[in-house]
């Protein structure tokens, strides 16, 4: 879901955004442009939307889709220990 769609539905949410070119997962492959924007619903912690650009985005978006489909909250995602270094290990820092 986009920010505009969430606002149109009257949802209250926080937007987590950061450029990640300085993160190890981007630095190790020489990516100059990478970032994320994650929408987290206030109160419930549900992930409303995930927007990713950069290396590993195809892996990360699948994990976000699975988490959203399973109803995992941002706090539950933060508690998952992913193998490091991997693009998946960045997810807990995004929420």
GROMACS .gro file of N, CA and C in nm:
model
  285
    1UNK      N    1   0.085  -0.117   0.000
    1UNK     CA    2   0.000   0.000   0.000
    1UNK      C    3   0.090   0.124   0.000
    2UNK      N    4   0.051   0.223  -0.073
    2UNK     CA    5   0.125   0.348  -0.076
    2UNK      C    6   0.079   0.439   0.038
    3UNK      N    7   0.155   0.544   0.066
    3UNK     CA    8   0.114   0.640   0.168
    3UNK      C    9  -0.020   0.704   0.132
    4UNK      N   10  -0.037   0.738   0.005
    4UNK     CA   11  -0.163   0.801  -0.038
    4UNK      C   12  -0.281   0.706  -0.016
    5UNK      N   13  -0.265   0.580  -0.050
    5UNK     CA   14  -0.373   0.482  -0.031
    5UNK      C   15  -0.405   0.464   0.116
    6UNK      N   16  -0.303   0.462   0.201
    6UNK     CA   17  -0.325   0.447   0.345
    6UNK      C   18  -0.399   0.569   0.400
    7UNK      N   19  -0.361   0.688   0.354
    7UNK     CA   20  -0.431   0.810   0.399
    7UNK      C   21  -0.575   0.810   0.350
    8UNK      N   22  -0.597   0.768   0.225
    8UNK     CA   23  -0.733   0.763   0.171
    8UNK      C   24  -0.822   0.669   0.250
    9UNK      N   25  -0.763   0.565   0.308
    9UNK     CA   26  -0.840   0.470   0.390
    9UNK      C   27  -0.856   0.518   0.534
   10UNK      N   28  -0.796   0.633   0.565
   10UNK     CA   29  -0.807   0.689   0.699
   10UNK      C   30  -0.721   0.620   0.802
   11UNK      N   31  -0.617   0.551   0.758
   11UNK     CA   32  -0.530   0.478   0.850
   11UNK      C   33  -0.425   0.572   0.910
   12UNK      N   34  -0.395   0.549   1.036
   12UNK     CA   35  -0.288   0.622   1.104
   12UNK      C   36  -0.164   0.534   1.101
   13UNK      N   37  -0.052   0.589   1.053
   13UNK     CA   38   0.067   0.508   1.035
   13UNK      C   39   0.193   0.592   1.046
   14UNK      N   40   0.303   0.524   1.073
   14UNK     CA   41   0.435   0.585   1.071
   14UNK      C   42   0.504   0.543   0.943
   15UNK      N   43   0.582   0.633   0.887
   15UNK     CA   44   0.660   0.603   0.768
   15UNK      C   45   0.806   0.588   0.809
   16UNK      N   46   0.862   0.471   0.787
   16UNK     CA   47   1.002   0.446   0.816
   16UNK      C   48   1.076   0.455   0.682
   17UNK      N   49   1.164   0.554   0.669
   17UNK     CA   50   1.236   0.577   0.544
   17UNK      C   51   1.383   0.600   0.574
   18UNK      N   52   1.468   0.542   0.492
   18UNK     CA   53   1.610   0.570   0.505
   18UNK      C   54   1.681   0.532   0.375
   19UNK      N   55   1.778   0.612   0.340
   19UNK     CA   56   1.868   0.576   0.231
   19UNK      C   57   1.971   0.480   0.290
   20UNK      N   58   2.000   0.371   0.220
   20UNK     CA   59   2.082   0.265   0.279
   20UNK      C   60   2.212   0.239   0.203
   21UNK      N   61   2.256   0.334   0.123
   21UNK     CA   62   2.380   0.316   0.048
   21UNK      C   63   2.499   0.298   0.142
   22UNK      N   64   2.489   0.345   0.265
   22UNK     CA   65   2.596   0.331   0.363
   22UNK      C   66   2.588   0.204   0.445
   23UNK      N   67   2.485   0.124   0.425
   23UNK     CA   68   2.472  -0.003   0.497
   23UNK      C   69   2.566  -0.106   0.436
   24UNK      N   70   2.613  -0.198   0.517
   24UNK     CA   71   2.708  -0.299   0.471
   24UNK      C   72   2.655  -0.377   0.351
   25UNK      N   73   2.527  -0.411   0.352
   25UNK     CA   74   2.470  -0.490   0.243
   25UNK      C   75   2.479  -0.416   0.109
   26UNK      N   76   2.477  -0.285   0.111
   26UNK     CA   77   2.493  -0.207  -0.012
   26UNK      C   78   2.641  -0.182  -0.043
   27UNK      N   79   2.717  -0.153   0.061
   27UNK     CA   80   2.860  -0.125   0.041
   27UNK      C   81   2.934  -0.246  -0.016
   28UNK      N   82   2.899  -0.366   0.030
   28UNK     CA   83   2.975  -0.484  -0.012
   28UNK      C   84   2.957  -0.517  -0.160
   29UNK      N   85   2.850  -0.463  -0.223
   29UNK     CA   86   2.831  -0.486  -0.366
   29UNK      C   87   2.846  -0.357  -0.447
   30UNK      N   88   2.887  -0.250  -0.381
   30UNK     CA   89   2.913  -0.124  -0.450
   30UNK      C   90   2.788  -0.051  -0.496
   31UNK      N   91   2.675  -0.075  -0.430
   31UNK     CA   92   2.550  -0.007  -0.468
   31UNK      C   93   2.553   0.137  -0.419
   32UNK      N   94   2.534   0.228  -0.511
   32UNK     CA   95   2.533   0.370  -0.476
   32UNK      C   96   2.394   0.419  -0.437
   33UNK      N   97   2.292   0.349  -0.485
   33UNK     CA   98   2.155   0.393  -0.461
   33UNK      C   99   2.074   0.278  -0.402
   34UNK      N  100   2.032   0.295  -0.280
   34UNK     CA  101   1.943   0.198  -0.217
   34UNK      C  102   1.869   0.268  -0.105
   35UNK      N  103   1.746   0.225  -0.084
   35UNK     CA  104   1.663   0.288   0.019
   35UNK      C  105   1.541   0.200   0.045
   36UNK      N  106   1.471   0.234   0.153
   36UNK     CA  107   1.345   0.168   0.183
   36UNK      C  108   1.246   0.268   0.240
   37UNK      N  109   1.119   0.234   0.228
   37UNK     CA  110   1.011   0.306   0.295
   37UNK      C  111   0.910   0.201   0.336
   38UNK      N  112   0.886   0.192   0.466
   38UNK     CA  113   0.794   0.093   0.522
   38UNK      C  114   0.686   0.169   0.598
   39UNK      N  115   0.561   0.132   0.574
   39UNK     CA  116   0.448   0.194   0.643
   39UNK      C  117   0.401   0.099   0.753
   40UNK      N  118   0.402   0.148   0.877
   40UNK     CA  119   0.363   0.068   0.992
   40UNK      C  120   0.243   0.133   1.059
   41UNK      N  121   0.135   0.057   1.071
   41UNK     CA  122   0.011   0.110   1.129
   41UNK      C  123   0.030   0.138   1.278
   42UNK      N  124  -0.012   0.258   1.318
   42UNK     CA  125  -0.008   0.294   1.460
   42UNK      C  126  -0.104   0.206   1.538
   43UNK      N  127  -0.065   0.170   1.656
   43UNK     CA  128  -0.151   0.089   1.742
   43UNK      C  129  -0.135  -0.060   1.721
   44UNK      N  130  -0.149  -0.107   1.597
   44UNK     CA  131  -0.141  -0.251   1.571
   44UNK      C  132  -0.001  -0.297   1.535
   45UNK      N  133   0.078  -0.209   1.475
   45UNK     CA  134   0.212  -0.247   1.430
   45UNK      C  135   0.213  -0.326   1.301
   46UNK      N  136   0.096  -0.339   1.235
   46UNK     CA  137   0.092  -0.412   1.109
   46UNK      C  138   0.164  -0.335   0.999
   47UNK      N  139   0.229  -0.410   0.911
   47UNK     CA  140   0.297  -0.352   0.796
   47UNK      C  141   0.191  -0.326   0.689
   48UNK      N  142   0.175  -0.200   0.652
   48UNK     CA  143   0.077  -0.163   0.550
   48UNK      C  144   0.136  -0.161   0.411
   49UNK      N  145   0.263  -0.131   0.401
   49UNK     CA  146   0.328  -0.123   0.271
   49UNK      C  147   0.478  -0.128   0.285
   50UNK      N  148   0.544  -0.180   0.182
   50UNK     CA  149   0.690  -0.187   0.180
   50UNK      C  150   0.737  -0.147   0.041
   51UNK      N  151   0.829  -0.055   0.037
   51UNK     CA  152   0.883  -0.002  -0.089
   51UNK      C  153   1.034  -0.007  -0.079
   52UNK      N  154   1.098  -0.075  -0.173
   52UNK     CA  155   1.242  -0.100  -0.165
   52UNK      C  156   1.309  -0.073  -0.298
   53UNK      N  157   1.432  -0.024  -0.291
   53UNK     CA  158   1.514  -0.008  -0.411
   53UNK      C  159   1.657  -0.043  -0.373
   54UNK      N  160   1.723  -0.117  -0.459
   54UNK     CA  161   1.862  -0.151  -0.435
   54UNK      C  162   1.885  -0.301  -0.439
   55UNK      N  163   2.009  -0.341  -0.411
   55UNK     CA  164   2.042  -0.483  -0.416
   55UNK      C  165   1.965  -0.560  -0.309
   56UNK      N  166   1.916  -0.675  -0.347
   56UNK     CA  167   1.843  -0.759  -0.253
   56UNK      C  168   1.696  -0.724  -0.238
   57UNK      N  169   1.650  -0.621  -0.309
   57UNK     CA  170   1.510  -0.580  -0.295
   57UNK      C  171   1.413  -0.692  -0.332
   58UNK      N  172   1.452  -0.775  -0.431
   58UNK     CA  173   1.364  -0.884  -0.473
   58UNK      C  174   1.349  -0.989  -0.362
   59UNK      N  175   1.452  -1.008  -0.282
   59UNK     CA  176   1.444  -1.099  -0.167
   59UNK      C  177   1.363  -1.035  -0.054
   60UNK      N  178   1.395  -0.911  -0.024
   60UNK     CA  179   1.331  -0.843   0.087
   60UNK      C  180   1.181  -0.824   0.065
   61UNK      N  181   1.141  -0.786  -0.057
   61UNK     CA  182   0.998  -0.761  -0.080
   61UNK      C  183   0.918  -0.889  -0.065
   62UNK      N  184   0.976  -1.003  -0.104
   62UNK     CA  185   0.906  -1.130  -0.084
   62UNK      C  186   0.887  -1.160   0.064
   63UNK      N  187   0.987  -1.129   0.145
   63UNK     CA  188   0.974  -1.151   0.289
   63UNK      C  189   0.872  -1.057   0.351
   64UNK      N  190   0.870  -0.932   0.304
   64UNK     CA  191   0.767  -0.840   0.354
   64UNK      C  192   0.628  -0.887   0.314
   65UNK      N  193   0.612  -0.933   0.190
   65UNK     CA  194   0.482  -0.983   0.145
   65UNK      C  195   0.437  -1.101   0.230
   66UNK      N  196   0.529  -1.191   0.261
   66UNK     CA  197   0.496  -1.306   0.344
   66UNK      C  198   0.457  -1.261   0.486
   67UNK      N  199   0.533  -1.169   0.542
   67UNK     CA  200   0.504  -1.119   0.676
   67UNK      C  201   0.368  -1.048   0.680
   68UNK      N  202   0.340  -0.969   0.576
   68UNK     CA  203   0.212  -0.899   0.571
   68UNK      C  204   0.097  -0.998   0.558
   69UNK      N  205   0.114  -1.099   0.474
   69UNK     CA  206   0.010  -1.199   0.456
   69UNK      C  207  -0.015  -1.281   0.581
   70UNK      N  208   0.089  -1.301   0.661
   70UNK     CA  209   0.078  -1.377   0.784
   70UNK      C  210   0.036  -1.290   0.902
   71UNK      N  211   0.025  -1.159   0.879
   71UNK     CA  212  -0.016  -1.069   0.987
   71UNK      C  213   0.091  -1.041   1.090
   72UNK      N  214   0.218  -1.061   1.054
   72UNK     CA  215   0.325  -1.032   1.150
   72UNK      C  216   0.336  -0.882   1.173
   73UNK      N  217   0.355  -0.844   1.296
   73UNK     CA  218   0.372  -0.703   1.330
   73UNK      C  219   0.518  -0.662   1.317
   74UNK      N  220   0.541  -0.533   1.321
   74UNK     CA  221   0.678  -0.482   1.315
   74UNK      C  222   0.759  -0.538   1.433
   75UNK      N  223   0.700  -0.546   1.549
   75UNK     CA  224   0.773  -0.599   1.665
   75UNK      C  225   0.809  -0.746   1.648
   76UNK      N  226   0.720  -0.824   1.589
   76UNK     CA  227   0.750  -0.966   1.563
   76UNK      C  228   0.864  -0.977   1.463
   77UNK      N  229   0.863  -0.893   1.360
   77UNK     CA  230   0.970  -0.896   1.260
   77UNK      C  231   1.103  -0.858   1.324
   78UNK      N  232   1.102  -0.759   1.414
   78UNK     CA  233   1.225  -0.718   1.482
   78UNK      C  234   1.285  -0.832   1.563
   79UNK      N  235   1.200  -0.923   1.610
   79UNK     CA  236   1.247  -1.034   1.692
   79UNK      C  237   1.302  -1.152   1.614
   80UNK      N  238   1.288  -1.151   1.482
   80UNK     CA  239   1.338  -1.261   1.400
   80UNK      C  240   1.489  -1.245   1.380
   81UNK      N  241   1.562  -1.352   1.399
   81UNK     CA  242   1.706  -1.349   1.377
   81UNK      C  243   1.735  -1.407   1.239
   82UNK      N  244   1.780  -1.323   1.149
   82UNK     CA  245   1.814  -1.363   1.013
   82UNK      C  246   1.964  -1.390   1.004
   83UNK      N  247   2.003  -1.475   0.912
   83UNK     CA  248   2.145  -1.500   0.887
   83UNK      C  249   2.212  -1.368   0.847
   84UNK      N  250   2.335  -1.347   0.894
   84UNK     CA  251   2.408  -1.226   0.863
   84UNK      C  252   2.544  -1.265   0.806
   85UNK      N  253   2.592  -1.200   0.706
   85UNK     CA  254   2.528  -1.092   0.633
   85UNK      C  255   2.435  -1.147   0.526
   86UNK      N  256   2.322  -1.088   0.518
   86UNK     CA  257   2.225  -1.120   0.411
   86UNK      C  258   2.136  -0.999   0.395
   87UNK      N  259   2.069  -0.992   0.281
   87UNK     CA  260   1.977  -0.880   0.262
   87UNK      C  261   1.859  -0.893   0.357
   88UNK      N  262   1.821  -1.014   0.390
   88UNK     CA  263   1.711  -1.035   0.484
   88UNK      C  264   1.744  -0.980   0.622
   89UNK      N  265   1.871  -0.983   0.659
   89UNK     CA  266   1.908  -0.935   0.793
   89UNK      C  267   1.884  -0.785   0.810
   90UNK      N  268   1.867  -0.713   0.700
   90UNK     CA  269   1.839  -0.568   0.708
   90UNK      C  270   1.694  -0.539   0.747
   91UNK      N  271   1.606  -0.635   0.728
   91UNK     CA  272   1.463  -0.612   0.745
   91UNK      C  273   1.427  -0.565   0.884
   92UNK      N  274   1.487  -0.626   0.986
   92UNK     CA  275   1.450  -0.587   1.123
   92UNK      C  276   1.489  -0.441   1.153
   93UNK      N  277   1.587  -0.387   1.082
   93UNK     CA  278   1.624  -0.246   1.100
   93UNK      C  279   1.531  -0.153   1.024
   94UNK      N  280   1.453  -0.207   0.931
   94UNK     CA  281   1.363  -0.124   0.850
   94UNK      C  282   1.230  -0.097   0.919
   95UNK      N  283   1.190  -0.185   1.006
   95UNK     CA  284   1.059  -0.169   1.070
   95UNK      C  285   1.072  -0.100   1.202
   0.00000   0.00000   0.00000
